[in-house]
């Protein structure tokens, strides 16, 4: 069996869209790219409103800006190969290009998980220590959190590319999705994948696994604090400040868990379902986050409506 290793030209990889529906790609691509366009427009609007409105220069909205930037990065990273597959039926991608896309997809996913955790910390401080909120979450602290979030993601994913590059592959390898993911690339190797698999598991545990536990702990502390508030009106008001964030957390983690379960237990499930779940995992959070925050956050909603009225005038 022919294989490619470090001493031979790198292998080729073939991306996969919705197998068997190639003749309908033109129609199927419309909702996908409407989602892309809406994601970019929504997150750009959030960034513009926060940047131009001095009243929104607060910790909560700085973290929301980080989330919007991350969603834009995730959308931009997956768009090129989606366009290639669905519009031009061009499935081939070079090994290096695949590694680069894989790297940034996982980096932005880990950053999004960490930003959601930072936003939970923001809500925890705002509810438990409202008088010290501004003193705890200073601009310097927020900047340090942003650096730590980005640095952790970049450092964790960086070795994965080199581990994958050391493995052997067939000259032509078929991937499961219209983009490159670490777990999908590992599946195509013909050499031992033990080290790469273990490292991938370590990355998941040290990033999204740890973040999810801390998120749960944050909400337990928030609920404990809210239940100690005497006034029912104040309890409801405090919980309402967390609704948008809770929706964003569910929007991010639910598709990710669904994709993991299908990959683990859904061998008999149609490949179309695997592709659909992967698309939902990467496309839905960037679409829904600006929608949720625009609808549920009065300050953002009012500023966006104000901008639209000014443009009409």
PDB file of C-alpha atoms in Angstrom:
ATOM      1  CA  UNK A   1       0.000   0.000   0.000  1.00  0.00           C
ATOM      2  CA  UNK A   2       1.439   3.357  -1.006  1.00  0.00           C
ATOM      3  CA  UNK A   3       1.963   5.867   1.797  1.00  0.00           C
ATOM      4  CA  UNK A   4       3.357   9.369   2.087  1.00  0.00           C
ATOM      5  CA  UNK A   5       5.774  10.297   4.844  1.00  0.00           C
ATOM      6  CA  UNK A   6       8.183  13.140   5.606  1.00  0.00           C
ATOM      7  CA  UNK A   7      10.611  12.084   2.880  1.00  0.00           C
ATOM      8  CA  UNK A   8       8.002  12.055   0.111  1.00  0.00           C
ATOM      9  CA  UNK A   9       5.641  14.709  -1.241  1.00  0.00           C
ATOM     10  CA  UNK A  10       2.827  15.495   1.124  1.00  0.00           C
ATOM     11  CA  UNK A  11      -0.465  13.697   0.521  1.00  0.00           C
ATOM     12  CA  UNK A  12      -3.615  15.216  -0.935  1.00  0.00           C
ATOM     13  CA  UNK A  13      -6.888  15.452   0.893  1.00  0.00           C
ATOM     14  CA  UNK A  14     -10.397  15.484  -0.531  1.00  0.00           C
ATOM     15  CA  UNK A  15     -13.067  17.400   1.344  1.00  0.00           C
ATOM     16  CA  UNK A  16     -16.608  16.024   1.484  1.00  0.00           C
ATOM     17  CA  UNK A  17     -19.873  17.913   1.228  1.00  0.00           C
ATOM     18  CA  UNK A  18     -23.255  16.213   1.125  1.00  0.00           C
ATOM     19  CA  UNK A  19     -22.410  12.983  -0.679  1.00  0.00           C
ATOM     20  CA  UNK A  20     -24.947  11.963  -3.292  1.00  0.00           C
ATOM     21  CA  UNK A  21     -26.432  15.455  -3.495  1.00  0.00           C
ATOM     22  CA  UNK A  22     -23.722  17.052  -5.652  1.00  0.00           C
ATOM     23  CA  UNK A  23     -26.272  18.054  -8.302  1.00  0.00           C
ATOM     24  CA  UNK A  24     -28.145  20.079  -5.668  1.00  0.00           C
ATOM     25  CA  UNK A  25     -25.122  21.920  -4.267  1.00  0.00           C
ATOM     26  CA  UNK A  26     -26.255  25.175  -5.845  1.00  0.00           C
ATOM     27  CA  UNK A  27     -29.536  25.024  -3.935  1.00  0.00           C
ATOM     28  CA  UNK A  28     -28.039  23.608  -0.735  1.00  0.00           C
ATOM     29  CA  UNK A  29     -25.368  26.281  -0.644  1.00  0.00           C
ATOM     30  CA  UNK A  30     -27.907  29.111  -0.438  1.00  0.00           C
ATOM     31  CA  UNK A  31     -28.897  28.626   3.233  1.00  0.00           C
ATOM     32  CA  UNK A  32     -25.279  27.958   4.169  1.00  0.00           C
ATOM     33  CA  UNK A  33     -24.051  31.217   2.693  1.00  0.00           C
ATOM     34  CA  UNK A  34     -27.042  33.128   4.012  1.00  0.00           C
ATOM     35  CA  UNK A  35     -25.912  31.938   7.440  1.00  0.00           C
ATOM     36  CA  UNK A  36     -22.372  33.122   6.685  1.00  0.00           C
ATOM     37  CA  UNK A  37     -23.562  36.530   5.493  1.00  0.00           C
ATOM     38  CA  UNK A  38     -25.856  36.941   8.504  1.00  0.00           C
ATOM     39  CA  UNK A  39     -23.072  35.916  10.883  1.00  0.00           C
ATOM     40  CA  UNK A  40     -20.631  38.421   9.442  1.00  0.00           C
ATOM     41  CA  UNK A  41     -23.232  41.207   9.343  1.00  0.00           C
ATOM     42  CA  UNK A  42     -24.454  40.531  12.890  1.00  0.00           C
ATOM     43  CA  UNK A  43     -21.038  40.300  14.515  1.00  0.00           C
ATOM     44  CA  UNK A  44     -19.755  43.318  12.595  1.00  0.00           C
ATOM     45  CA  UNK A  45     -22.793  45.309  13.762  1.00  0.00           C
ATOM     46  CA  UNK A  46     -22.102  44.311  17.379  1.00  0.00           C
ATOM     47  CA  UNK A  47     -18.473  45.424  17.075  1.00  0.00           C
ATOM     48  CA  UNK A  48     -19.364  48.727  15.419  1.00  0.00           C
ATOM     49  CA  UNK A  49     -22.027  49.579  18.001  1.00  0.00           C
ATOM     50  CA  UNK A  50     -19.750  48.812  20.944  1.00  0.00           C
ATOM     51  CA  UNK A  51     -16.850  50.729  19.409  1.00  0.00           C
ATOM     52  CA  UNK A  52     -18.847  53.867  18.613  1.00  0.00           C
ATOM     53  CA  UNK A  53     -20.975  54.043  21.776  1.00  0.00           C
ATOM     54  CA  UNK A  54     -18.999  55.299  24.821  1.00  0.00           C
ATOM     55  CA  UNK A  55     -21.766  54.097  27.150  1.00  0.00           C
ATOM     56  CA  UNK A  56     -20.969  50.510  26.094  1.00  0.00           C
ATOM     57  CA  UNK A  57     -17.288  50.750  27.002  1.00  0.00           C
ATOM     58  CA  UNK A  58     -17.788  48.434  29.961  1.00  0.00           C
ATOM     59  CA  UNK A  59     -16.341  44.989  30.831  1.00  0.00           C
ATOM     60  CA  UNK A  60     -19.451  43.066  29.756  1.00  0.00           C
ATOM     61  CA  UNK A  61     -19.365  44.610  26.283  1.00  0.00           C
ATOM     62  CA  UNK A  62     -15.606  44.237  25.932  1.00  0.00           C
ATOM     63  CA  UNK A  63     -16.083  40.505  26.435  1.00  0.00           C
ATOM     64  CA  UNK A  64     -18.958  40.561  23.949  1.00  0.00           C
ATOM     65  CA  UNK A  65     -16.581  42.213  21.450  1.00  0.00           C
ATOM     66  CA  UNK A  66     -14.121  39.355  21.984  1.00  0.00           C
ATOM     67  CA  UNK A  67     -16.909  36.874  21.308  1.00  0.00           C
ATOM     68  CA  UNK A  68     -17.915  38.700  18.104  1.00  0.00           C
ATOM     69  CA  UNK A  69     -14.289  38.815  16.889  1.00  0.00           C
ATOM     70  CA  UNK A  70     -13.916  35.101  17.592  1.00  0.00           C
ATOM     71  CA  UNK A  71     -17.089  34.309  15.668  1.00  0.00           C
ATOM     72  CA  UNK A  72     -15.865  36.374  12.719  1.00  0.00           C
ATOM     73  CA  UNK A  73     -12.566  34.491  12.807  1.00  0.00           C
ATOM     74  CA  UNK A  74     -14.312  31.129  12.896  1.00  0.00           C
ATOM     75  CA  UNK A  75     -16.596  32.057   9.990  1.00  0.00           C
ATOM     76  CA  UNK A  76     -13.681  33.387   7.928  1.00  0.00           C
ATOM     77  CA  UNK A  77     -11.618  30.248   8.547  1.00  0.00           C
ATOM     78  CA  UNK A  78     -14.254  27.813   7.301  1.00  0.00           C
ATOM     79  CA  UNK A  79     -15.607  29.904   4.427  1.00  0.00           C
ATOM     80  CA  UNK A  80     -12.884  29.263   1.760  1.00  0.00           C
ATOM     81  CA  UNK A  81     -13.265  25.483   1.665  1.00  0.00           C
ATOM     82  CA  UNK A  82     -17.054  25.661   1.930  1.00  0.00           C
ATOM     83  CA  UNK A  83     -17.092  27.914  -1.143  1.00  0.00           C
ATOM     84  CA  UNK A  84     -14.656  25.602  -2.912  1.00  0.00           C
ATOM     85  CA  UNK A  85     -16.761  22.492  -2.289  1.00  0.00           C
ATOM     86  CA  UNK A  86     -20.292  23.825  -2.736  1.00  0.00           C
ATOM     87  CA  UNK A  87     -19.796  26.423  -5.464  1.00  0.00           C
ATOM     88  CA  UNK A  88     -16.908  25.070  -7.523  1.00  0.00           C
ATOM     89  CA  UNK A  89     -17.058  21.329  -6.703  1.00  0.00           C
ATOM     90  CA  UNK A  90     -13.311  21.596  -5.961  1.00  0.00           C
ATOM     91  CA  UNK A  91     -12.710  19.105  -3.170  1.00  0.00           C
ATOM     92  CA  UNK A  92      -8.928  18.880  -3.154  1.00  0.00           C
ATOM     93  CA  UNK A  93      -6.901  20.667  -0.491  1.00  0.00           C
ATOM     94  CA  UNK A  94      -3.161  20.456   0.126  1.00  0.00           C
ATOM     95  CA  UNK A  95      -1.818  18.993   3.350  1.00  0.00           C
ATOM     96  CA  UNK A  96      -0.325  22.283   4.538  1.00  0.00           C
ATOM     97  CA  UNK A  97      -3.501  24.246   3.760  1.00  0.00           C
ATOM     98  CA  UNK A  98      -5.526  21.621   5.624  1.00  0.00           C
ATOM     99  CA  UNK A  99      -3.243  21.888   8.662  1.00  0.00           C
ATOM    100  CA  UNK A 100      -3.531  25.681   8.660  1.00  0.00           C
ATOM    101  CA  UNK A 101      -7.318  25.566   8.488  1.00  0.00           C
ATOM    102  CA  UNK A 102      -7.463  22.902  11.183  1.00  0.00           C
ATOM    103  CA  UNK A 103      -5.210  24.990  13.405  1.00  0.00           C
ATOM    104  CA  UNK A 104      -7.334  28.125  13.205  1.00  0.00           C
ATOM    105  CA  UNK A 105     -10.665  26.303  13.506  1.00  0.00           C
ATOM    106  CA  UNK A 106      -9.561  24.716  16.771  1.00  0.00           C
ATOM    107  CA  UNK A 107      -7.864  27.898  18.004  1.00  0.00           C
ATOM    108  CA  UNK A 108     -11.017  29.963  17.512  1.00  0.00           C
ATOM    109  CA  UNK A 109     -13.182  27.212  19.042  1.00  0.00           C
ATOM    110  CA  UNK A 110     -10.995  27.130  22.165  1.00  0.00           C
ATOM    111  CA  UNK A 111     -10.959  30.927  22.319  1.00  0.00           C
ATOM    112  CA  UNK A 112     -14.761  30.998  22.123  1.00  0.00           C
ATOM    113  CA  UNK A 113     -15.003  28.533  24.991  1.00  0.00           C
ATOM    114  CA  UNK A 114     -12.635  30.659  27.091  1.00  0.00           C
ATOM    115  CA  UNK A 115     -14.443  33.911  26.241  1.00  0.00           C
ATOM    116  CA  UNK A 116     -17.724  32.356  27.377  1.00  0.00           C
ATOM    117  CA  UNK A 117     -15.995  31.455  30.649  1.00  0.00           C
ATOM    118  CA  UNK A 118     -14.689  35.026  31.001  1.00  0.00           C
ATOM    119  CA  UNK A 119     -18.210  36.330  30.414  1.00  0.00           C
ATOM    120  CA  UNK A 120     -19.495  34.019  33.151  1.00  0.00           C
ATOM    121  CA  UNK A 121     -16.852  35.444  35.492  1.00  0.00           C
ATOM    122  CA  UNK A 122     -18.014  38.928  34.524  1.00  0.00           C
ATOM    123  CA  UNK A 123     -21.610  38.064  35.449  1.00  0.00           C
ATOM    124  CA  UNK A 124     -20.467  36.415  38.692  1.00  0.00           C
ATOM    125  CA  UNK A 125     -18.569  39.526  39.795  1.00  0.00           C
ATOM    126  CA  UNK A 126     -21.428  41.818  38.752  1.00  0.00           C
ATOM    127  CA  UNK A 127     -23.952  39.847  40.833  1.00  0.00           C
ATOM    128  CA  UNK A 128     -21.828  38.882  43.854  1.00  0.00           C
ATOM    129  CA  UNK A 129     -19.738  42.058  44.162  1.00  0.00           C
ATOM    130  CA  UNK A 130     -21.653  44.843  42.386  1.00  0.00           C
ATOM    131  CA  UNK A 131     -19.921  47.619  44.354  1.00  0.00           C
ATOM    132  CA  UNK A 132     -16.451  46.286  43.464  1.00  0.00           C
ATOM    133  CA  UNK A 133     -17.298  45.392  39.858  1.00  0.00           C
ATOM    134  CA  UNK A 134     -15.426  48.294  38.253  1.00  0.00           C
ATOM    135  CA  UNK A 135     -12.465  47.859  40.609  1.00  0.00           C
ATOM    136  CA  UNK A 136     -12.125  44.119  39.889  1.00  0.00           C
ATOM    137  CA  UNK A 137     -12.632  44.191  36.111  1.00  0.00           C
ATOM    138  CA  UNK A 138     -10.371  47.063  35.125  1.00  0.00           C
ATOM    139  CA  UNK A 139      -9.156  47.597  31.560  1.00  0.00           C
ATOM    140  CA  UNK A 140      -5.796  46.099  32.536  1.00  0.00           C
ATOM    141  CA  UNK A 141      -7.452  42.953  33.907  1.00  0.00           C
ATOM    142  CA  UNK A 142      -9.619  42.570  30.802  1.00  0.00           C
ATOM    143  CA  UNK A 143      -6.555  42.982  28.554  1.00  0.00           C
ATOM    144  CA  UNK A 144      -4.698  40.338  30.578  1.00  0.00           C
ATOM    145  CA  UNK A 145      -7.669  37.971  30.281  1.00  0.00           C
ATOM    146  CA  UNK A 146      -7.746  38.518  26.500  1.00  0.00           C
ATOM    147  CA  UNK A 147      -4.022  37.733  26.220  1.00  0.00           C
ATOM    148  CA  UNK A 148      -4.387  34.629  28.381  1.00  0.00           C
ATOM    149  CA  UNK A 149      -7.380  33.403  26.346  1.00  0.00           C
ATOM    150  CA  UNK A 150      -5.580  33.834  23.010  1.00  0.00           C
ATOM    151  CA  UNK A 151      -2.235  32.569  24.320  1.00  0.00           C
ATOM    152  CA  UNK A 152      -3.713  29.374  25.745  1.00  0.00           C
ATOM    153  CA  UNK A 153      -5.488  28.518  22.495  1.00  0.00           C
ATOM    154  CA  UNK A 154      -2.464  29.247  20.298  1.00  0.00           C
ATOM    155  CA  UNK A 155      -0.117  27.265  22.547  1.00  0.00           C
ATOM    156  CA  UNK A 156      -2.397  24.249  23.001  1.00  0.00           C
ATOM    157  CA  UNK A 157      -3.165  23.698  19.308  1.00  0.00           C
ATOM    158  CA  UNK A 158       0.316  24.519  17.962  1.00  0.00           C
ATOM    159  CA  UNK A 159       1.959  21.107  18.671  1.00  0.00           C
ATOM    160  CA  UNK A 160      -0.958  19.225  17.083  1.00  0.00           C
ATOM    161  CA  UNK A 161       0.051  20.331  13.580  1.00  0.00           C
ATOM    162  CA  UNK A 162       3.605  19.034  14.019  1.00  0.00           C
ATOM    163  CA  UNK A 163       2.379  15.726  15.433  1.00  0.00           C
ATOM    164  CA  UNK A 164       0.091  15.280  12.427  1.00  0.00           C
ATOM    165  CA  UNK A 165       2.883  16.180  10.019  1.00  0.00           C
ATOM    166  CA  UNK A 166       5.043  13.342  11.392  1.00  0.00           C
ATOM    167  CA  UNK A 167       2.437  10.728  10.539  1.00  0.00           C
ATOM    168  CA  UNK A 168       2.115   8.726   7.329  1.00  0.00           C
ATOM    169  CA  UNK A 169      -0.864   8.991   5.003  1.00  0.00           C
ATOM    170  CA  UNK A 170      -2.088   7.508   1.772  1.00  0.00           C
ATOM    171  CA  UNK A 171      -1.380   9.564  -1.361  1.00  0.00           C
ATOM    172  CA  UNK A 172      -5.086  10.500  -1.497  1.00  0.00           C
ATOM    173  CA  UNK A 173      -7.208  10.772   1.651  1.00  0.00           C
ATOM    174  CA  UNK A 174     -10.941  11.428   1.900  1.00  0.00           C
ATOM    175  CA  UNK A 175     -12.111  13.627   4.766  1.00  0.00           C
ATOM    176  CA  UNK A 176     -15.604  13.556   6.259  1.00  0.00           C
ATOM    177  CA  UNK A 177     -16.403  17.284   6.121  1.00  0.00           C
ATOM    178  CA  UNK A 178     -15.975  20.328   3.858  1.00  0.00           C
ATOM    179  CA  UNK A 179     -13.279  21.595   6.245  1.00  0.00           C
ATOM    180  CA  UNK A 180     -10.360  20.113   8.170  1.00  0.00           C
ATOM    181  CA  UNK A 181     -10.711  18.971  11.780  1.00  0.00           C
ATOM    182  CA  UNK A 182      -8.061  17.308  13.932  1.00  0.00           C
ATOM    183  CA  UNK A 183     -10.081  14.184  14.690  1.00  0.00           C
ATOM    184  CA  UNK A 184     -10.846  13.754  10.985  1.00  0.00           C
ATOM    185  CA  UNK A 185      -7.199  14.065   9.909  1.00  0.00           C
ATOM    186  CA  UNK A 186      -6.086  11.533  12.525  1.00  0.00           C
ATOM    187  CA  UNK A 187      -8.595   9.037  11.150  1.00  0.00           C
ATOM    188  CA  UNK A 188      -6.879   9.051   7.719  1.00  0.00           C
ATOM    189  CA  UNK A 189      -3.372   8.160   8.914  1.00  0.00           C
ATOM    190  CA  UNK A 190      -1.907   4.715   8.242  1.00  0.00           C
ATOM    191  CA  UNK A 191       0.735   4.955  10.970  1.00  0.00           C
ATOM    192  CA  UNK A 192       0.334   4.901  14.737  1.00  0.00           C
ATOM    193  CA  UNK A 193      -1.928   7.726  15.883  1.00  0.00           C
ATOM    194  CA  UNK A 194      -1.547   7.085  19.614  1.00  0.00           C
ATOM    195  CA  UNK A 195       0.512  10.179  20.495  1.00  0.00           C
ATOM    196  CA  UNK A 196      -1.646  12.527  18.395  1.00  0.00           C
ATOM    197  CA  UNK A 197      -4.853  11.062  19.818  1.00  0.00           C
ATOM    198  CA  UNK A 198      -3.637  11.383  23.397  1.00  0.00           C
ATOM    199  CA  UNK A 199      -2.480  14.948  22.804  1.00  0.00           C
ATOM    200  CA  UNK A 200      -5.821  15.820  21.199  1.00  0.00           C
ATOM    201  CA  UNK A 201      -7.597  14.470  24.283  1.00  0.00           C
ATOM    202  CA  UNK A 202      -5.311  16.519  26.545  1.00  0.00           C
ATOM    203  CA  UNK A 203      -6.139  19.659  24.556  1.00  0.00           C
ATOM    204  CA  UNK A 204      -9.878  19.039  24.892  1.00  0.00           C
ATOM    205  CA  UNK A 205      -9.598  18.386  28.646  1.00  0.00           C
ATOM    206  CA  UNK A 206      -7.384  21.430  29.272  1.00  0.00           C
ATOM    207  CA  UNK A 207      -9.592  23.754  27.245  1.00  0.00           C
ATOM    208  CA  UNK A 208     -13.272  23.004  26.759  1.00  0.00           C
ATOM    209  CA  UNK A 209     -13.395  20.352  29.474  1.00  0.00           C
ATOM    210  CA  UNK A 210     -11.925  22.691  32.087  1.00  0.00           C
ATOM    211  CA  UNK A 211     -13.966  25.636  30.818  1.00  0.00           C
ATOM    212  CA  UNK A 212     -17.246  23.722  31.022  1.00  0.00           C
ATOM    213  CA  UNK A 213     -16.562  22.705  34.635  1.00  0.00           C
ATOM    214  CA  UNK A 214     -15.690  26.284  35.606  1.00  0.00           C
ATOM    215  CA  UNK A 215     -18.763  27.550  33.747  1.00  0.00           C
ATOM    216  CA  UNK A 216     -20.954  25.183  35.740  1.00  0.00           C
ATOM    217  CA  UNK A 217     -19.272  26.268  38.968  1.00  0.00           C
ATOM    218  CA  UNK A 218     -19.792  29.935  38.052  1.00  0.00           C
ATOM    219  CA  UNK A 219     -23.505  29.413  37.530  1.00  0.00           C
ATOM    220  CA  UNK A 220     -23.822  27.480  40.774  1.00  0.00           C
ATOM    221  CA  UNK A 221     -22.262  30.452  42.598  1.00  0.00           C
ATOM    222  CA  UNK A 222     -24.471  32.889  40.677  1.00  0.00           C
ATOM    223  CA  UNK A 223     -27.630  30.941  41.551  1.00  0.00           C
ATOM    224  CA  UNK A 224     -26.551  30.720  45.180  1.00  0.00           C
ATOM    225  CA  UNK A 225     -26.084  34.474  45.299  1.00  0.00           C
ATOM    226  CA  UNK A 226     -29.372  35.207  43.527  1.00  0.00           C
ATOM    227  CA  UNK A 227     -31.364  32.939  45.861  1.00  0.00           C
ATOM    228  CA  UNK A 228     -30.045  34.903  48.838  1.00  0.00           C
ATOM    229  CA  UNK A 229     -31.505  38.138  47.457  1.00  0.00           C
ATOM    230  CA  UNK A 230     -34.596  39.039  49.460  1.00  0.00           C
ATOM    231  CA  UNK A 231     -36.525  40.878  46.750  1.00  0.00           C
ATOM    232  CA  UNK A 232     -38.153  38.717  44.064  1.00  0.00           C
ATOM    233  CA  UNK A 233     -37.917  41.596  41.591  1.00  0.00           C
ATOM    234  CA  UNK A 234     -34.180  41.906  42.184  1.00  0.00           C
ATOM    235  CA  UNK A 235     -33.725  38.145  41.831  1.00  0.00           C
ATOM    236  CA  UNK A 236     -35.460  38.190  38.452  1.00  0.00           C
ATOM    237  CA  UNK A 237     -33.450  41.228  37.343  1.00  0.00           C
ATOM    238  CA  UNK A 238     -30.173  39.559  38.330  1.00  0.00           C
ATOM    239  CA  UNK A 239     -31.059  36.351  36.475  1.00  0.00           C
ATOM    240  CA  UNK A 240     -32.120  38.308  33.393  1.00  0.00           C
ATOM    241  CA  UNK A 241     -28.584  39.656  33.068  1.00  0.00           C
ATOM    242  CA  UNK A 242     -27.426  36.064  32.562  1.00  0.00           C
ATOM    243  CA  UNK A 243     -30.015  34.921  30.006  1.00  0.00           C
ATOM    244  CA  UNK A 244     -28.060  36.022  26.919  1.00  0.00           C
ATOM    245  CA  UNK A 245     -24.883  34.399  28.179  1.00  0.00           C
ATOM    246  CA  UNK A 246     -26.666  31.162  29.092  1.00  0.00           C
ATOM    247  CA  UNK A 247     -28.129  31.020  25.559  1.00  0.00           C
ATOM    248  CA  UNK A 248     -24.658  31.584  24.062  1.00  0.00           C
ATOM    249  CA  UNK A 249     -23.218  28.766  26.201  1.00  0.00           C
ATOM    250  CA  UNK A 250     -25.966  26.357  25.128  1.00  0.00           C
ATOM    251  CA  UNK A 251     -25.584  27.395  21.478  1.00  0.00           C
ATOM    252  CA  UNK A 252     -21.859  26.623  21.624  1.00  0.00           C
ATOM    253  CA  UNK A 253     -21.767  23.433  23.683  1.00  0.00           C
ATOM    254  CA  UNK A 254     -24.923  21.659  22.457  1.00  0.00           C
ATOM    255  CA  UNK A 255     -23.782  21.212  18.799  1.00  0.00           C
ATOM    256  CA  UNK A 256     -20.267  20.306  19.985  1.00  0.00           C
ATOM    257  CA  UNK A 257     -21.593  17.562  22.269  1.00  0.00           C
ATOM    258  CA  UNK A 258     -23.975  16.394  19.531  1.00  0.00           C
ATOM    259  CA  UNK A 259     -21.123  16.135  17.008  1.00  0.00           C
ATOM    260  CA  UNK A 260     -18.956  14.231  19.506  1.00  0.00           C
ATOM    261  CA  UNK A 261     -21.745  11.753  20.271  1.00  0.00           C
ATOM    262  CA  UNK A 262     -22.466  11.141  16.590  1.00  0.00           C
ATOM    263  CA  UNK A 263     -18.763  10.579  15.865  1.00  0.00           C
ATOM    264  CA  UNK A 264     -18.503   8.180  18.796  1.00  0.00           C
ATOM    265  CA  UNK A 265     -21.770   6.242  18.553  1.00  0.00           C
ATOM    266  CA  UNK A 266     -23.233   7.091  15.156  1.00  0.00           C
ATOM    267  CA  UNK A 267     -21.300   4.755  12.849  1.00  0.00           C
ATOM    268  CA  UNK A 268     -24.581   3.538  11.381  1.00  0.00           C
ATOM    269  CA  UNK A 269     -25.903   7.073  10.897  1.00  0.00           C
ATOM    270  CA  UNK A 270     -25.907   8.515   7.377  1.00  0.00           C
ATOM    271  CA  UNK A 271     -22.750  10.534   6.487  1.00  0.00           C
ATOM    272  CA  UNK A 272     -25.089  13.402   5.641  1.00  0.00           C
ATOM    273  CA  UNK A 273     -25.980  13.678   9.328  1.00  0.00           C
ATOM    274  CA  UNK A 274     -22.284  13.841  10.269  1.00  0.00           C
ATOM    275  CA  UNK A 275     -21.683  16.669   7.795  1.00  0.00           C
ATOM    276  CA  UNK A 276     -24.836  18.490   8.894  1.00  0.00           C
ATOM    277  CA  UNK A 277     -23.869  18.312  12.574  1.00  0.00           C
ATOM    278  CA  UNK A 278     -20.357  19.561  11.809  1.00  0.00           C
ATOM    279  CA  UNK A 279     -21.821  22.462   9.836  1.00  0.00           C
ATOM    280  CA  UNK A 280     -24.180  23.292  12.704  1.00  0.00           C
ATOM    281  CA  UNK A 281     -21.282  23.168  15.181  1.00  0.00           C
ATOM    282  CA  UNK A 282     -19.241  25.720  13.237  1.00  0.00           C
ATOM    283  CA  UNK A 283     -21.982  27.860  11.649  1.00  0.00           C
ATOM    284  CA  UNK A 284     -24.742  28.216  14.222  1.00  0.00           C
ATOM    285  CA  UNK A 285     -22.904  29.849  17.183  1.00  0.00           C
ATOM    286  CA  UNK A 286     -21.532  32.753  15.064  1.00  0.00           C
ATOM    287  CA  UNK A 287     -25.055  33.254  13.692  1.00  0.00           C
ATOM    288  CA  UNK A 288     -26.977  33.017  16.952  1.00  0.00           C
ATOM    289  CA  UNK A 289     -24.706  34.959  19.315  1.00  0.00           C
ATOM    290  CA  UNK A 290     -25.358  38.394  17.783  1.00  0.00           C
ATOM    291  CA  UNK A 291     -29.060  37.546  17.441  1.00  0.00           C
ATOM    292  CA  UNK A 292     -29.349  36.539  21.099  1.00  0.00           C
ATOM    293  CA  UNK A 293     -27.439  39.552  22.405  1.00  0.00           C
ATOM    294  CA  UNK A 294     -29.303  41.955  20.130  1.00  0.00           C
ATOM    295  CA  UNK A 295     -32.686  40.625  21.242  1.00  0.00           C
ATOM    296  CA  UNK A 296     -32.009  40.059  24.950  1.00  0.00           C
ATOM    297  CA  UNK A 297     -29.648  42.978  25.706  1.00  0.00           C
ATOM    298  CA  UNK A 298     -31.578  46.238  25.702  1.00  0.00           C
ATOM    299  CA  UNK A 299     -28.487  48.452  25.408  1.00  0.00           C
ATOM    300  CA  UNK A 300     -27.267  46.648  22.272  1.00  0.00           C
ATOM    301  CA  UNK A 301     -30.756  46.470  20.750  1.00  0.00           C
ATOM    302  CA  UNK A 302     -31.444  50.162  21.310  1.00  0.00           C
ATOM    303  CA  UNK A 303     -28.099  51.239  19.848  1.00  0.00           C
ATOM    304  CA  UNK A 304     -28.523  49.074  16.737  1.00  0.00           C
ATOM    305  CA  UNK A 305     -32.034  50.434  16.143  1.00  0.00           C
ATOM    306  CA  UNK A 306     -30.696  53.951  16.652  1.00  0.00           C
ATOM    307  CA  UNK A 307     -28.026  53.354  13.977  1.00  0.00           C
ATOM    308  CA  UNK A 308     -30.631  52.085  11.523  1.00  0.00           C
ATOM    309  CA  UNK A 309     -32.848  55.123  12.120  1.00  0.00           C
ATOM    310  CA  UNK A 310     -29.904  57.460  11.570  1.00  0.00           C
ATOM    311  CA  UNK A 311     -29.056  55.755   8.271  1.00  0.00           C
ATOM    312  CA  UNK A 312     -32.656  56.071   7.048  1.00  0.00           C
ATOM    313  CA  UNK A 313     -32.659  59.785   7.853  1.00  0.00           C
TER     314      UNK A 313
END
